[in-house]
Short mmCIF file of C-alpha atoms (C1' of nucleotides) in Angstrom, two decimals:
data_model
loop_
_atom_site.label_atom_id
_atom_site.label_comp_id
_atom_site.label_asym_id
_atom_site.label_seq_id
_atom_site.Cartn_x
_atom_site.Cartn_y
_atom_site.Cartn_z
CA UNK A 13 -3.02 -19.31 -34.44
CA UNK A 14 -2.45 -17.38 -31.83
CA UNK A 15 -4.80 -15.74 -29.09
CA UNK A 16 -6.95 -12.20 -30.39
CA UNK A 17 -4.46 -9.74 -28.60
CA UNK A 18 -7.26 -7.60 -25.97
CA UNK A 19 -5.71 -4.50 -26.62
CA UNK A 20 -4.24 -2.14 -30.25
CA UNK A 21 -1.00 -2.80 -28.30
CA UNK A 22 0.83 0.37 -31.04
CA UNK A 23 -2.56 2.16 -30.36
CA UNK A 24 -2.52 2.33 -26.09
CA UNK A 25 0.24 4.21 -23.90
CA UNK A 26 2.62 1.51 -21.71
CA UNK A 27 5.72 1.64 -18.83
CA UNK A 28 4.67 3.93 -15.46
CA UNK A 29 1.56 5.53 -15.33
CA UNK A 30 1.56 9.68 -14.89
CA UNK A 31 -0.35 11.31 -12.36
CA UNK A 32 -2.59 13.25 -14.51
CA UNK A 33 -4.10 8.92 -16.03
CA UNK A 34 -3.66 7.83 -12.45
CA UNK A 35 -6.60 10.87 -11.90
CA UNK A 36 -8.28 9.85 -14.53
CA UNK A 37 -8.85 6.53 -13.68
CA UNK A 38 -9.09 7.29 -10.08
CA UNK A 39 -11.68 8.99 -10.63
CA UNK A 40 -13.90 7.29 -13.26
CA UNK A 41 -13.28 3.91 -10.87
CA UNK A 42 -14.93 6.01 -7.54
CA UNK A 43 -18.06 7.33 -9.77
CA UNK A 44 -19.03 4.51 -12.39
CA UNK A 45 -17.27 1.19 -11.38
CA UNK A 46 -15.36 -0.57 -13.39
CA UNK A 47 -18.74 -0.67 -15.23
CA UNK A 48 -17.55 -4.81 -15.11
CA UNK A 49 -15.85 -4.58 -18.41
CA UNK A 50 -12.34 -2.85 -18.49
CA UNK A 51 -11.97 -3.54 -21.81
CA UNK A 52 -14.70 -1.27 -21.99
CA UNK A 53 -13.39 1.57 -19.48
CA UNK A 54 -10.61 3.19 -20.51
CA UNK A 55 -12.12 4.72 -24.14
CA UNK A 56 -14.88 5.99 -21.59
CA UNK A 57 -12.38 7.23 -19.31
CA UNK A 58 -10.15 9.01 -20.94
CA UNK A 59 -7.76 6.40 -21.66
CA UNK A 60 -5.34 4.70 -24.24
CA UNK A 61 -4.38 2.26 -21.92
CA UNK A 62 -4.82 -1.53 -22.22
CA UNK A 63 -8.13 -2.00 -20.50
CA UNK A 64 -6.05 -4.98 -18.55
CA UNK A 65 -3.10 -2.10 -17.95
CA UNK A 66 -6.39 0.03 -16.36
CA UNK A 67 -7.66 -2.84 -13.89
CA UNK A 68 -3.91 -3.94 -12.34
CA UNK A 69 -3.99 -0.46 -11.42
CA UNK A 70 -6.38 0.13 -9.68
CA UNK A 71 -6.17 -3.27 -7.77
CA UNK A 72 -2.66 -2.85 -7.15
CA UNK A 73 -2.00 0.49 -6.93
CA UNK A 74 -5.14 2.63 -6.36
CA UNK A 75 -7.35 1.69 -4.34
CA UNK A 76 -8.21 3.66 -1.62
CA UNK A 77 -8.22 0.01 1.36
CA UNK A 78 -4.39 -0.56 0.17
CA UNK A 79 -0.85 -0.83 2.03
CA UNK A 80 2.73 -0.28 0.76
CA UNK A 81 5.22 -2.04 2.02
CA UNK A 82 6.12 -2.18 5.77
CA UNK A 83 4.57 -5.34 6.42
CA UNK A 84 5.10 -6.14 10.30
CA UNK A 85 6.48 -9.71 11.69
CA UNK A 86 2.73 -10.58 12.26
CA UNK A 87 1.77 -9.96 8.33
CA UNK A 88 4.85 -12.74 7.37
CA UNK A 89 3.96 -15.50 9.38
CA UNK A 90 0.76 -15.36 7.67
CA UNK A 91 1.96 -15.36 3.97
CA UNK A 92 4.34 -17.54 5.21
CA UNK A 93 2.19 -20.20 6.27
CA UNK A 94 -0.50 -19.82 3.96
CA UNK A 95 2.45 -20.94 1.99
CA UNK A 96 3.26 -23.75 3.16
CA UNK A 97 -0.74 -24.19 2.91
CA UNK A 98 -1.51 -23.09 -0.12
CA UNK A 99 1.55 -22.57 -2.65
CA UNK A 100 2.09 -19.07 -5.34
CA UNK A 101 -1.54 -18.71 -4.69
CA UNK A 102 -0.60 -15.92 -4.02
CA UNK A 103 -4.23 -13.37 -4.59
CA UNK A 104 -5.99 -16.39 -2.24
CA UNK A 105 -2.76 -15.13 0.51
CA UNK A 106 -3.36 -11.70 0.43
CA UNK A 107 -7.03 -12.08 0.74
CA UNK A 108 -6.82 -12.95 3.85
CA UNK A 109 -4.59 -10.31 4.38
CA UNK A 110 -5.96 -7.19 4.90
CA UNK A 111 -4.87 -4.17 2.41
CA UNK A 112 -2.47 -6.44 0.59
CA UNK A 113 -3.06 -7.03 -3.09
CA UNK A 114 -1.73 -10.30 -4.77
CA UNK A 115 0.91 -8.67 -6.13
CA UNK A 116 2.74 -6.89 -2.93
CA UNK A 117 2.84 -10.40 -1.53
CA UNK A 118 4.04 -11.70 -4.29
CA UNK A 119 7.45 -9.19 -4.69
CA UNK A 120 7.74 -8.87 -1.12
CA UNK A 121 8.05 -12.94 -1.10
CA UNK A 122 10.68 -13.57 -4.20
CA UNK A 123 12.41 -10.06 -2.43
CA UNK A 124 12.66 -10.01 0.95
CA UNK A 125 11.05 -13.72 3.10
CA UNK A 126 12.27 -16.29 0.53
CA UNK A 127 15.47 -15.19 0.78
CA UNK A 128 15.06 -15.21 4.58
CA UNK A 129 14.16 -18.71 5.10
CA UNK A 130 17.25 -20.02 2.82
CA UNK A 131 19.40 -17.57 5.24
CA UNK A 132 17.69 -19.22 8.02
CA UNK A 133 17.48 -22.59 6.37
CA UNK A 134 21.39 -21.72 6.00
CA UNK A 135 22.11 -21.36 10.06
CA UNK A 136 19.95 -24.57 10.62
CA UNK A 137 21.97 -26.78 8.85
CA UNK A 138 24.95 -25.34 10.21
CA UNK A 139 24.29 -25.79 13.48
CA UNK A 140 22.81 -28.63 12.81
CA UNK A 141 26.10 -29.95 11.63
CA UNK A 142 27.96 -28.23 14.74
CA UNK A 143 26.20 -30.93 17.38
CA UNK A 144 26.42 -33.50 14.74
CA UNK A 145 22.75 -34.35 15.62
CA UNK A 146 21.24 -37.08 12.90
CA UNK A 147 18.58 -35.65 11.86
CA UNK A 148 15.72 -37.80 12.00
CA UNK A 149 17.14 -40.43 13.48
CA UNK A 150 14.88 -40.64 16.60
CA UNK A 151 13.05 -43.39 18.28
CA UNK A 152 10.30 -42.64 17.67
CA UNK A 153 8.02 -41.82 20.98
CA UNK A 154 6.87 -43.53 23.65
CA UNK A 155 3.65 -42.20 23.70
CA UNK A 156 1.02 -44.37 21.47
CA UNK A 157 -1.39 -41.94 20.05
CA UNK A 158 -4.19 -43.34 18.01
CA UNK A 159 -4.60 -41.12 15.09
CA UNK A 160 -7.64 -38.76 14.09
CA UNK A 161 -9.11 -39.10 10.52
CA UNK A 162 -8.36 -36.82 8.44
CA UNK A 163 -10.98 -34.12 7.26
CA UNK A 164 -12.01 -30.52 5.63
CA UNK A 165 -12.61 -29.11 8.53
CA UNK A 166 -12.02 -25.68 9.08
CA UNK A 167 -8.55 -24.94 11.36
CA UNK A 168 -9.42 -22.16 14.00
CA UNK A 169 -5.44 -20.37 14.66
CA UNK A 170 -4.54 -17.32 17.15
CA UNK A 171 -3.20 -15.22 15.00
CA UNK A 172 -6.44 -16.03 12.13
CA UNK A 173 -9.16 -16.72 13.81
CA UNK A 174 -12.11 -16.84 11.49
CA UNK A 175 -9.97 -18.18 8.14
CA UNK A 176 -11.14 -20.97 7.14
CA UNK A 177 -8.48 -22.80 5.38
CA UNK A 178 -9.23 -25.86 4.04
CA UNK A 179 -7.28 -28.38 5.61
CA UNK A 180 -6.67 -32.44 5.77
CA UNK A 181 -6.78 -32.13 9.37
CA UNK A 182 -8.49 -32.44 12.46
CA UNK A 183 -9.04 -29.97 15.30
CA UNK A 184 -7.85 -32.80 18.00
CA UNK A 185 -3.81 -32.70 17.69
CA UNK A 186 -1.13 -35.36 18.44
CA UNK A 187 2.02 -36.20 19.03
CA UNK A 188 2.01 -37.66 16.04
CA UNK A 189 1.67 -34.52 13.90
CA UNK A 190 4.80 -33.01 15.08
CA UNK A 191 6.89 -35.42 13.33
CA UNK A 192 8.15 -34.45 10.39
CA UNK A 193 7.71 -36.28 7.56
CA UNK A 194 10.38 -38.92 6.23
CA UNK A 195 12.64 -37.59 4.17
CA UNK A 196 11.63 -36.97 0.93
CA UNK A 197 14.31 -36.10 -2.02
CA UNK A 198 14.74 -32.49 -2.57
CA UNK A 199 13.12 -31.86 -5.60
CA UNK A 200 16.12 -30.39 -8.51
CA UNK A 201 17.43 -27.19 -7.74
CA UNK A 202 15.98 -26.99 -5.34
CA UNK A 203 17.80 -23.68 -2.90
CA UNK A 204 16.76 -25.06 0.72
CA UNK A 205 18.17 -28.70 0.19
CA UNK A 206 20.16 -29.72 3.31
CA UNK A 207 24.07 -30.81 2.75
CA UNK A 208 22.40 -34.69 2.74
CA UNK A 209 20.47 -33.80 -0.39
CA UNK A 210 17.10 -33.85 1.43
CA UNK A 211 13.97 -31.66 1.36
CA UNK A 212 13.72 -28.94 5.25
CA UNK A 213 11.38 -27.73 5.94
CA UNK A 214 11.62 -24.60 4.09
CA UNK A 215 12.05 -26.61 0.75
CA UNK A 216 8.28 -27.19 1.49
CA UNK A 217 7.29 -23.54 3.04
CA UNK A 218 8.63 -23.09 -0.77
CA UNK A 219 6.77 -25.69 -2.79
CA UNK A 220 3.35 -26.16 -0.31
CA UNK A 221 4.16 -28.02 2.28
CA UNK A 222 3.83 -31.64 3.07
CA UNK A 223 3.85 -31.32 6.92
CA UNK A 224 1.51 -33.69 8.87
CA UNK A 225 -0.16 -30.80 10.45
CA UNK A 226 -0.75 -27.84 8.54
CA UNK A 227 0.29 -25.77 11.87
CA UNK A 228 3.92 -26.11 12.91
CA UNK A 229 4.57 -25.46 8.96
CA UNK A 230 8.26 -25.23 9.23
CA UNK A 231 8.66 -25.12 12.10
CA UNK A 232 12.60 -25.38 12.50
CA UNK A 233 12.55 -28.62 11.04
CA UNK A 234 14.18 -31.77 13.20
CA UNK A 235 14.75 -29.79 16.36
CA UNK A 236 10.49 -28.18 16.86
CA UNK A 237 9.63 -31.58 16.00
CA UNK A 238 11.44 -33.11 18.15
CA UNK A 239 11.15 -30.37 20.97
CA UNK A 240 7.32 -30.94 20.81
CA UNK A 241 8.14 -34.62 20.70
CA UNK A 242 9.90 -34.23 24.10
CA UNK A 243 7.00 -31.92 25.18
CA UNK A 244 5.11 -34.69 24.58
CA UNK A 245 6.86 -37.28 26.42
CA UNK A 246 6.90 -35.65 29.12
CA UNK A 247 4.03 -35.90 29.78
CA UNK A 248 2.31 -32.51 29.06
CA UNK A 249 -0.87 -32.26 26.47
CA UNK A 250 -0.70 -28.27 26.59
CA UNK A 251 -0.02 -27.60 22.61
CA UNK A 252 0.15 -23.52 24.17
CA UNK A 253 2.00 -23.90 25.98
CA UNK A 254 3.98 -25.93 23.32
CA UNK A 255 3.95 -23.65 21.59
CA UNK A 256 4.96 -21.02 23.41
CA UNK A 257 8.25 -23.27 24.67
CA UNK A 258 9.34 -23.77 20.83
CA UNK A 259 9.45 -19.94 20.52
CA UNK A 260 11.41 -19.29 22.32
CA UNK A 261 13.95 -22.57 22.15
CA UNK A 262 13.94 -21.90 18.65
CA UNK A 263 13.94 -17.87 18.25
CA UNK A 264 14.85 -15.63 14.96
CA UNK A 265 13.61 -18.41 13.29
CA UNK A 266 11.84 -19.41 10.36
CA UNK A 267 9.33 -21.32 12.01
CA UNK A 268 6.20 -20.33 12.57
CA UNK A 269 3.57 -21.39 14.10
CA UNK A 270 -0.48 -19.46 14.90
CA UNK A 271 -1.21 -22.38 17.85
CA UNK A 272 -4.37 -22.47 19.09
CA UNK A 273 -4.32 -22.76 23.22
CA UNK A 274 -7.17 -24.36 23.30
CA UNK A 275 -6.24 -26.70 21.29
CA UNK A 276 -4.91 -30.10 23.53
CA UNK A 277 -2.96 -32.18 22.18
CA UNK A 278 -4.71 -36.20 22.75
"C1'" DA B 4 31.78 12.00 -7.44
"C1'" DA B 5 31.42 8.28 -10.00
"C1'" DT B 6 30.58 3.55 -10.65
"C1'" DG B 7 28.56 -1.41 -11.13
"C1'" DG B 8 26.18 -4.20 -8.53
"C1'" DA B 9 22.08 -5.72 -5.59
"C1'" DT B 10 17.13 -4.69 -4.83
"C1'" DC B 11 12.80 -3.11 -4.91
"C1'" DC B 12 8.62 -3.05 -6.92
"C1'" DA B 13 5.32 -1.30 -10.78
"C1'" DA B 14 3.76 -3.09 -14.47
"C1'" DC B 15 3.83 -6.93 -18.63
"C1'" DC B 16 2.86 -11.30 -21.33
"C1'" DG B 17 0.55 -14.88 -21.57
"C1'" DC B 18 -2.36 -18.98 -19.89
"C1'" DA B 19 -6.66 -20.60 -17.79
"C1'" DG B 20 -10.36 -20.17 -15.96
"C1'" DT B 21 -15.41 -18.29 -16.09
"C1'" DT B 22 -18.76 -15.59 -19.18
"C1'" DG B 23 -22.19 -14.73 -22.63
"C1'" DC B 24 -24.20 -15.44 -26.77
"C1'" DG C 9 -21.92 -27.84 -26.88
"C1'" DG C 10 -19.01 -24.77 -29.31
"C1'" DC C 11 -16.37 -19.60 -29.57
"C1'" DA C 12 -15.43 -15.37 -29.00
"C1'" DA C 13 -15.42 -12.07 -25.76
"C1'" DC C 14 -13.50 -11.47 -20.81
"C1'" DT C 15 -11.16 -11.76 -16.27
"C1'" DG C 16 -8.32 -13.42 -13.14
"C1'" DC C 17 -3.97 -15.10 -12.27
"C1'" DG C 18 1.03 -16.37 -11.64
"C1'" DG C 19 5.28 -15.69 -13.53
"C1'" DT C 20 9.17 -12.62 -15.37
"C1'" DT C 21 10.54 -8.67 -16.31
"C1'" DG C 22 12.51 -3.55 -16.95
"C1'" DG C 23 13.48 1.16 -14.99
"C1'" DA C 24 14.17 3.76 -10.53
"C1'" DT C 25 16.74 3.72 -6.55
"C1'" DC C 26 19.62 1.96 -3.33
"C1'" DC C 27 24.36 0.69 -2.08
"C1'" DA C 28 29.03 -0.08 -1.69
"C1'" DT C 29 33.36 0.27 -3.96
#
DNA sequence: AATGGATCCAACCGCAGTTGC
DNA sequence: GGCAACTGCGGTTGGATCCAT
């Protein structure tokens, strides 16, 4: 037995909204709210629309606080970061971005960001092949550091200081945190897979990360890891400086990190 | 100017979770 | 506890627009 339809499809209008319908919906919601009942609302507002359609139109288009298009680089970074940590939880991601809807973020990811990541991953792979660097084959760092036990601490970063993201990391980072995980085979159909068939950091960004640090997502895969490894090996524990240098050395990449300079490597 | 492919994004669909009876 | 109604969400679709040829 199928699910009861939310409305009579034959009796409701579908497709693009007219300016008159928009105005009717806007004025009704602004005067009365949705009344906690989107199903009953269209009739009260004089609209021949399904309640779900009204709700979607209001949330995604008519709400006064919505911004459309023109995503900034900072917003790109936030989306990539949150996508890596949360996966396709578009509503959750959008809730951390002022004036953005889940639909907007989802569309932006699917039409632009994902392609940008794909292109960057391809460039990355070509560059790595050109210099014949054995990826993830370096010896372990000389610095032996104890890893703090995982917690559910709130992660505070410079880009979204008040964002409470469940994370398995404490706020103390170790050099180990900047190592890419053991290369896993890419899932079937992974567009970001490396030439050898292993998953890349972009794979992770596209399907929820398995990186050990929530803040080094998609960090240019091994290049970023190696850089931070060297940084640690050189004896520096200044995470803020590491982030800055990494950004300079791998410009225009798809990596993202919002390392809080107040944090430090141990 | 015509056309066909690519891109964008609003809107729809169906499922899962929540709520109230 | 069971059921139906409702809400919220993520995936997908299709029409409009853009752009290259």
